[in-house]
CSV table of C-alpha atoms in Angstrom, one decimal:
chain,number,residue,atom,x,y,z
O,1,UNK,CA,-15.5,13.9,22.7
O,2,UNK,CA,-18.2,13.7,25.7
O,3,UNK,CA,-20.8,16.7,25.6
O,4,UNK,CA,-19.8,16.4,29.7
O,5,UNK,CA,-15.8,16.8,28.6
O,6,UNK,CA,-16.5,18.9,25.8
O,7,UNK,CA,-18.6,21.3,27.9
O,8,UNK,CA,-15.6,21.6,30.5
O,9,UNK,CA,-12.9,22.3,27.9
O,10,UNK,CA,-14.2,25.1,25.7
O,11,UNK,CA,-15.2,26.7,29.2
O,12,UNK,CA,-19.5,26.9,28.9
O,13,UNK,CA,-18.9,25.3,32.4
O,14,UNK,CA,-16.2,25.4,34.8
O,15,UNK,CA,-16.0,22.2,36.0
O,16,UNK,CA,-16.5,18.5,34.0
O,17,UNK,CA,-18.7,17.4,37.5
O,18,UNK,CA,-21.1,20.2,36.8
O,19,UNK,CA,-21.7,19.1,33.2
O,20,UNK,CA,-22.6,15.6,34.4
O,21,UNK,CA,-25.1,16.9,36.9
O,22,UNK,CA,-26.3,19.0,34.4
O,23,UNK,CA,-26.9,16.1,31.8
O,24,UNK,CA,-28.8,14.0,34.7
O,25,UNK,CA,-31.0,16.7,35.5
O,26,UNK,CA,-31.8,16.8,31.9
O,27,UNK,CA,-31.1,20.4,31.3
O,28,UNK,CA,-28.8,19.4,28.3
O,29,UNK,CA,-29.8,18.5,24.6
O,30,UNK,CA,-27.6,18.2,21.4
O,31,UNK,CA,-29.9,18.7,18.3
O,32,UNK,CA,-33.1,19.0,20.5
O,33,UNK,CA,-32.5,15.6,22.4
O,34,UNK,CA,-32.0,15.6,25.9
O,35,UNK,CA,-28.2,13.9,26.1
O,36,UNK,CA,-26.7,12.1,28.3
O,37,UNK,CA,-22.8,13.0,29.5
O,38,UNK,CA,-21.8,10.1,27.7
O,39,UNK,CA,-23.1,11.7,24.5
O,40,UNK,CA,-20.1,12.2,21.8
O,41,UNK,CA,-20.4,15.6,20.4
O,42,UNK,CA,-19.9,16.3,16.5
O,43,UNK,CA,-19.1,19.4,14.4
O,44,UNK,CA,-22.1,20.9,13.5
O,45,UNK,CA,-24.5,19.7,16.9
O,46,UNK,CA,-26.4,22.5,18.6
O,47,UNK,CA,-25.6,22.2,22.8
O,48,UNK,CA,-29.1,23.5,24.3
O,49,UNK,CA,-28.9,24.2,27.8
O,50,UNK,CA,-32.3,24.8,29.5
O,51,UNK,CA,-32.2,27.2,32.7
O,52,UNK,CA,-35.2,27.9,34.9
O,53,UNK,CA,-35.9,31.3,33.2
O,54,UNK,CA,-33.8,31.4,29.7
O,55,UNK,CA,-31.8,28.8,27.4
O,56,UNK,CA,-28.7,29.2,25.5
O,57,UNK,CA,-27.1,28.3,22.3
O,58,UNK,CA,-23.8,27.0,21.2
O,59,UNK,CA,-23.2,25.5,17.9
O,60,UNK,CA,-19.8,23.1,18.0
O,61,UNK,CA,-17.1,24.5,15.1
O,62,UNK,CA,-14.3,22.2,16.5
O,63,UNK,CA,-13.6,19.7,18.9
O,64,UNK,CA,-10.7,20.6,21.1
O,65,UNK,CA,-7.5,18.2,21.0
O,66,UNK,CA,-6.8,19.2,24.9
O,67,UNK,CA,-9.0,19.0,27.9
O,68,UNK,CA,-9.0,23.0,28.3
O,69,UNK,CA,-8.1,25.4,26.6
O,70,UNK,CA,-7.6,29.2,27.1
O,71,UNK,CA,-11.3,31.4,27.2
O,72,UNK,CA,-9.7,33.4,24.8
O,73,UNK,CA,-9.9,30.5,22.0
O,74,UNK,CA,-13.2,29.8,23.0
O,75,UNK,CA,-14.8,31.4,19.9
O,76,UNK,CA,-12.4,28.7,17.7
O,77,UNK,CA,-14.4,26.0,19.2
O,78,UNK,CA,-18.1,27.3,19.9
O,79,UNK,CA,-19.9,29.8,19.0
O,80,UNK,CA,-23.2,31.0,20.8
O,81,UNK,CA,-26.6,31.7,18.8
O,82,UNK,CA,-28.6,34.2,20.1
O,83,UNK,CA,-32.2,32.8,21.2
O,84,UNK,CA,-35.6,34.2,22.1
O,85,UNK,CA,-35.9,34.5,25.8
């Protein structure tokens, strides 16, 4: 699945448009690259996302079969790892 798709359906952003801008403007990395939204995302990447003042985490555990899913199941698919601010 596309990190940009990906990022949409396990809800770390609410829309797949936002994701794409975010991958342009180079705020995204899988496995400390910067990726592109065309990047496929595995089981076992690390999603960095790099904001102005603090980063966060997500490790993938699953790739979702649907293109959304509940927020409730969101822990099924990603789970966040605490960073350093």
């Amino acid at each position: 699945m596309r990190i940009d798709a990906f990022m949409n359906a396990t809800n770390i952003v609410k829309r797949r448009s936002i994701a794409q801008d975010m991958c342009e403007n180079k705020v995204v990395s899988i496995n400390n690259q910067i990726a592109k939204s065309s990047r496929l995302v595995k089981v076992g990447d690390v999603i960095t996302l790099q904001f102005l003042e603090y980063q966060k985490q997500y490790e993938v555990l699953a790739i979702p079969q649907t293109k959304s899913i509940p927020k409730s199941k969101m822990q099924d698919f990603v789970k966040e790892i605490p960073t350093s601010k």
